[in-house]
Amino acid sequence: TYTVSGRLTDSSGRGIDGVTVSLSDGGTPMTVTTTGGGYYSTTVGSGWTGTITPAPGCYTFTPSSSSIGPVTGDVVRHFMGTQYTYTISGLVSDGAPSYGEDGIENPIVGATVSLSTGPSTSSISDGTFSIVVPCGFSGTVSIYYPGYDFTPSSYDFSEVPVTSNQAERNFVGTASGTTYTVSGTVLDERGQFG
């Protein structure tokens, strides 16, 4: 028997673990999963001819597959993966969204929408936001705006990771009832106390 092995890496050279690699000669494929930094290894018999294919999942691989054989010695085949990205988007409104001829009438502009493991963004003039996440994102998306509570307070993707665009992840704001102090001094035209 001979060893067929290789490594799956991203564009930065980091190994991609957890990808199923299939070796098929037209019959039932053999499969192995990448571990330890993107490495895979299995054995085939002398003269074996077939195709090595990494399952795409959250990545597109270059090459998408590699033909080998007839095998007369150990074979090494590497693949480079580019991870898919998806968009989480929605609307931030002051109360339930209300629409008029010119669009939403009660947007909250400048609310901070944050990922638990990454960047943040702000809602724009029409109250919408959009943030890009890698395929497989499994964190939370939360929101903050001074003086407001939101329903929901966050979206949790830990049980069902992101594998497609997530639209209409809306946040409805309600004034929190927090009070603030406004203070100052009244002076006359000479700059003295009245």
mmCIF file of C-alpha atoms in Angstrom:
data_model
loop_
_atom_site.group_PDB
_atom_site.id
_atom_site.type_symbol
_atom_site.label_atom_id
_atom_site.label_comp_id
_atom_site.label_asym_id
_atom_site.label_seq_id
_atom_site.Cartn_x
_atom_site.Cartn_y
_atom_site.Cartn_z
ATOM 1 C CA THR A 1 0.000 0.000 0.000
ATOM 2 C CA TYR A 2 0.939 3.639 -0.455
ATOM 3 C CA THR A 3 0.096 6.807 1.449
ATOM 4 C CA VAL A 4 -2.025 9.567 -0.076
ATOM 5 C CA SER A 5 -1.711 12.721 2.002
ATOM 6 C CA GLY A 6 -1.728 16.475 1.864
ATOM 7 C CA ARG A 7 -2.854 19.656 3.544
ATOM 8 C CA LEU A 8 -5.767 22.057 3.142
ATOM 9 C CA THR A 9 -4.886 25.679 3.878
ATOM 10 C CA ASP A 10 -6.499 29.085 3.531
ATOM 11 C CA SER A 11 -4.941 31.999 1.642
ATOM 12 C CA SER A 12 -2.888 32.902 4.742
ATOM 13 C CA GLY A 13 -1.414 29.410 5.003
ATOM 14 C CA ARG A 14 -3.487 28.406 8.026
ATOM 15 C CA GLY A 15 -4.614 24.784 8.069
ATOM 16 C CA ILE A 16 -8.331 24.053 7.645
ATOM 17 C CA ASP A 17 -9.486 21.324 10.005
ATOM 18 C CA GLY A 18 -12.740 19.395 9.872
ATOM 19 C CA VAL A 19 -13.008 19.076 6.076
ATOM 20 C CA THR A 20 -13.972 15.696 4.632
ATOM 21 C CA VAL A 21 -11.631 14.595 1.834
ATOM 22 C CA SER A 22 -12.961 11.846 -0.465
ATOM 23 C CA LEU A 23 -10.896 9.457 -2.556
ATOM 24 C CA SER A 24 -13.014 7.854 -5.250
ATOM 25 C CA ASP A 25 -12.187 5.311 -7.933
ATOM 26 C CA GLY A 26 -15.765 5.106 -9.185
ATOM 27 C CA GLY A 27 -16.974 2.871 -6.377
ATOM 28 C CA THR A 28 -17.767 3.748 -2.780
ATOM 29 C CA PRO A 29 -15.424 6.609 -1.859
ATOM 30 C CA MET A 30 -12.967 6.439 1.005
ATOM 31 C CA THR A 31 -13.151 9.481 3.286
ATOM 32 C CA VAL A 32 -10.801 11.082 5.768
ATOM 33 C CA THR A 33 -11.173 14.296 7.786
ATOM 34 C CA THR A 34 -8.484 16.962 8.042
ATOM 35 C CA THR A 35 -6.993 17.448 11.523
ATOM 36 C CA GLY A 36 -3.932 18.861 13.251
ATOM 37 C CA GLY A 37 -3.667 21.950 11.059
ATOM 38 C CA GLY A 38 -5.437 20.852 7.883
ATOM 39 C CA TYR A 39 -3.615 17.578 7.237
ATOM 40 C CA TYR A 40 -5.145 14.399 5.834
ATOM 41 C CA SER A 41 -3.643 10.976 5.190
ATOM 42 C CA THR A 42 -4.923 7.591 4.079
ATOM 43 C CA THR A 43 -3.643 4.552 2.203
ATOM 44 C CA VAL A 44 -4.472 3.020 -1.174
ATOM 45 C CA GLY A 45 -3.331 -0.122 -2.926
ATOM 46 C CA SER A 46 -0.687 -0.273 -5.620
ATOM 47 C CA GLY A 47 -2.096 0.749 -8.995
ATOM 48 C CA TRP A 48 -5.036 2.638 -7.474
ATOM 49 C CA THR A 49 -6.458 5.301 -9.794
ATOM 50 C CA GLY A 50 -9.003 7.876 -8.759
ATOM 51 C CA THR A 51 -9.820 11.397 -7.665
ATOM 52 C CA ILE A 52 -9.184 13.286 -4.429
ATOM 53 C CA THR A 53 -11.928 15.821 -3.627
ATOM 54 C CA PRO A 54 -12.268 18.033 -0.542
ATOM 55 C CA ALA A 55 -15.920 18.631 0.425
ATOM 56 C CA PRO A 56 -16.685 22.308 -0.187
ATOM 57 C CA GLY A 57 -18.700 23.111 2.976
ATOM 58 C CA CYS A 58 -17.732 26.679 3.863
ATOM 59 C CA TYR A 59 -14.873 26.806 1.351
ATOM 60 C CA THR A 60 -14.215 26.677 -2.343
ATOM 61 C CA PHE A 61 -10.989 24.787 -3.029
ATOM 62 C CA THR A 62 -8.288 25.173 -5.640
ATOM 63 C CA PRO A 63 -8.022 22.788 -7.286
ATOM 64 C CA SER A 64 -11.562 21.512 -6.692
ATOM 65 C CA SER A 65 -10.239 17.947 -7.120
ATOM 66 C CA SER A 66 -7.086 16.141 -8.151
ATOM 67 C CA SER A 67 -6.756 12.956 -10.223
ATOM 68 C CA ILE A 68 -4.034 10.480 -9.305
ATOM 69 C CA GLY A 69 -2.825 7.077 -10.453
ATOM 70 C CA PRO A 70 -2.064 4.499 -11.259
ATOM 71 C CA VAL A 71 -0.342 4.824 -7.866
ATOM 72 C CA THR A 72 3.181 3.391 -7.723
ATOM 73 C CA GLY A 73 4.414 5.356 -4.688
ATOM 74 C CA ASP A 74 3.321 7.772 -1.974
ATOM 75 C CA VAL A 75 1.270 10.721 -3.303
ATOM 76 C CA VAL A 76 0.970 14.235 -1.845
ATOM 77 C CA ARG A 77 -1.790 16.646 -2.946
ATOM 78 C CA HIS A 78 -2.466 20.036 -1.333
ATOM 79 C CA PHE A 79 -5.536 22.243 -1.713
ATOM 80 C CA MET A 80 -6.058 25.940 -0.982
ATOM 81 C CA GLY A 81 -9.448 27.028 0.360
ATOM 82 C CA THR A 82 -11.222 30.360 0.127
ATOM 83 C CA GLN A 83 -13.879 30.754 2.798
ATOM 84 C CA TYR A 84 -17.348 31.908 1.811
ATOM 85 C CA THR A 85 -18.744 34.995 3.527
ATOM 86 C CA TYR A 86 -22.333 35.950 4.239
ATOM 87 C CA THR A 87 -24.169 39.090 5.266
ATOM 88 C CA ILE A 88 -26.254 39.638 8.375
ATOM 89 C CA SER A 89 -28.559 42.601 7.812
ATOM 90 C CA GLY A 90 -31.609 44.221 9.294
ATOM 91 C CA LEU A 91 -33.367 47.351 10.487
ATOM 92 C CA VAL A 92 -33.094 49.300 13.735
ATOM 93 C CA SER A 93 -36.257 51.235 14.572
ATOM 94 C CA ASP A 94 -37.657 53.354 17.398
ATOM 95 C CA GLY A 95 -40.665 51.189 18.177
ATOM 96 C CA ALA A 96 -42.307 48.985 15.556
ATOM 97 C CA PRO A 97 -41.232 50.096 12.066
ATOM 98 C CA SER A 98 -43.551 52.698 10.554
ATOM 99 C CA TYR A 99 -43.424 53.371 6.824
ATOM 100 C CA GLY A 100 -44.490 56.375 4.780
ATOM 101 C CA GLU A 101 -44.055 57.483 1.173
ATOM 102 C CA ASP A 102 -40.347 58.111 1.696
ATOM 103 C CA GLY A 103 -39.616 54.853 3.522
ATOM 104 C CA ILE A 104 -39.219 54.201 7.212
ATOM 105 C CA GLU A 105 -40.340 57.070 9.429
ATOM 106 C CA ASN A 106 -38.770 55.989 12.722
ATOM 107 C CA PRO A 107 -35.227 54.718 12.087
ATOM 108 C CA ILE A 108 -32.572 54.747 14.769
ATOM 109 C CA VAL A 109 -29.421 56.092 13.162
ATOM 110 C CA GLY A 110 -25.991 55.327 14.608
ATOM 111 C CA ALA A 111 -26.879 52.288 16.705
ATOM 112 C CA THR A 112 -23.841 50.032 17.169
ATOM 113 C CA VAL A 113 -24.321 46.466 15.916
ATOM 114 C CA SER A 114 -21.500 44.204 17.119
ATOM 115 C CA LEU A 115 -20.304 40.661 16.553
ATOM 116 C CA SER A 116 -19.169 38.728 19.617
ATOM 117 C CA THR A 117 -16.052 37.685 17.701
ATOM 118 C CA GLY A 118 -15.200 40.483 15.341
ATOM 119 C CA PRO A 119 -16.037 43.909 14.027
ATOM 120 C CA SER A 120 -19.000 46.204 14.540
ATOM 121 C CA THR A 121 -21.012 48.514 12.318
ATOM 122 C CA SER A 122 -23.596 51.263 12.728
ATOM 123 C CA SER A 123 -27.119 51.658 11.441
ATOM 124 C CA ILE A 124 -27.283 54.232 8.643
ATOM 125 C CA SER A 125 -29.761 56.993 7.751
ATOM 126 C CA ASP A 126 -32.639 54.631 6.951
ATOM 127 C CA GLY A 127 -31.984 52.528 10.085
ATOM 128 C CA THR A 128 -30.508 49.592 8.198
ATOM 129 C CA PHE A 129 -27.278 47.790 8.975
ATOM 130 C CA SER A 130 -25.219 45.149 7.228
ATOM 131 C CA ILE A 131 -22.247 43.206 8.531
ATOM 132 C CA VAL A 132 -20.175 40.490 6.829
ATOM 133 C CA VAL A 133 -19.363 37.244 8.649
ATOM 134 C CA PRO A 134 -17.410 34.146 7.604
ATOM 135 C CA CYS A 135 -19.324 30.999 6.734
ATOM 136 C CA GLY A 136 -19.786 29.045 9.930
ATOM 137 C CA PHE A 137 -19.974 32.127 12.183
ATOM 138 C CA SER A 138 -21.314 30.847 15.509
ATOM 139 C CA GLY A 139 -21.344 33.874 17.777
ATOM 140 C CA THR A 140 -23.874 36.540 18.653
ATOM 141 C CA VAL A 141 -24.941 39.802 17.037
ATOM 142 C CA SER A 142 -25.869 42.434 19.607
ATOM 143 C CA ILE A 143 -26.942 46.074 19.552
ATOM 144 C CA TYR A 144 -26.352 49.214 21.608
ATOM 145 C CA TYR A 145 -27.786 52.721 21.471
ATOM 146 C CA PRO A 146 -27.747 55.075 24.481
ATOM 147 C CA GLY A 147 -31.047 55.277 26.337
ATOM 148 C CA TYR A 148 -32.669 52.340 24.519
ATOM 149 C CA ASP A 149 -33.474 48.725 25.181
ATOM 150 C CA PHE A 150 -33.979 46.429 22.194
ATOM 151 C CA THR A 151 -36.101 43.450 21.271
ATOM 152 C CA PRO A 152 -34.387 41.169 20.701
ATOM 153 C CA SER A 153 -31.256 42.253 22.558
ATOM 154 C CA SER A 154 -29.162 39.981 20.335
ATOM 155 C CA TYR A 155 -29.239 37.144 17.802
ATOM 156 C CA ASP A 156 -27.445 33.949 18.802
ATOM 157 C CA PHE A 157 -25.982 31.714 16.085
ATOM 158 C CA SER A 158 -24.137 29.335 18.434
ATOM 159 C CA GLU A 159 -26.510 26.404 17.839
ATOM 160 C CA VAL A 160 -27.088 26.988 14.121
ATOM 161 C CA PRO A 161 -23.990 28.611 12.557
ATOM 162 C CA VAL A 162 -24.367 30.982 9.609
ATOM 163 C CA THR A 163 -24.292 29.181 6.247
ATOM 164 C CA SER A 164 -26.381 31.659 4.220
ATOM 165 C CA ASN A 165 -27.255 35.347 4.178
ATOM 166 C CA GLN A 166 -29.301 36.390 7.207
ATOM 167 C CA ALA A 167 -31.762 39.176 6.278
ATOM 168 C CA GLU A 168 -34.408 40.867 8.419
ATOM 169 C CA ARG A 169 -32.457 40.469 11.652
ATOM 170 C CA ASN A 170 -34.308 43.524 12.962
ATOM 171 C CA PHE A 171 -34.017 45.294 16.314
ATOM 172 C CA VAL A 172 -36.953 47.241 17.760
ATOM 173 C CA GLY A 173 -35.904 49.927 20.239
ATOM 174 C CA THR A 174 -37.796 51.272 23.223
ATOM 175 C CA ALA A 175 -36.672 54.228 25.336
ATOM 176 C CA SER A 176 -35.270 52.630 28.468
ATOM 177 C CA GLY A 177 -36.603 55.193 30.928
ATOM 178 C CA THR A 178 -33.078 56.109 31.919
ATOM 179 C CA THR A 179 -32.996 59.737 32.970
ATOM 180 C CA TYR A 180 -30.162 62.183 32.460
ATOM 181 C CA THR A 181 -29.345 65.429 34.222
ATOM 182 C CA VAL A 182 -29.179 68.625 32.194
ATOM 183 C CA SER A 183 -27.493 71.436 34.072
ATOM 184 C CA GLY A 184 -25.906 74.782 33.467
ATOM 185 C CA THR A 185 -25.705 78.384 34.645
ATOM 186 C CA VAL A 186 -27.797 81.365 33.598
ATOM 187 C CA LEU A 187 -25.762 84.555 33.131
ATOM 188 C CA ASP A 188 -26.805 88.071 32.200
ATOM 189 C CA GLU A 189 -25.375 89.965 29.238
ATOM 190 C CA ARG A 190 -22.366 91.038 31.377
ATOM 191 C CA GLY A 191 -21.557 87.395 32.081
ATOM 192 C CA GLN A 192 -22.653 87.647 35.680
ATOM 193 C CA PHE A 193 -25.188 85.665 37.610
ATOM 194 C CA GLY A 194 -28.702 86.989 36.974
#
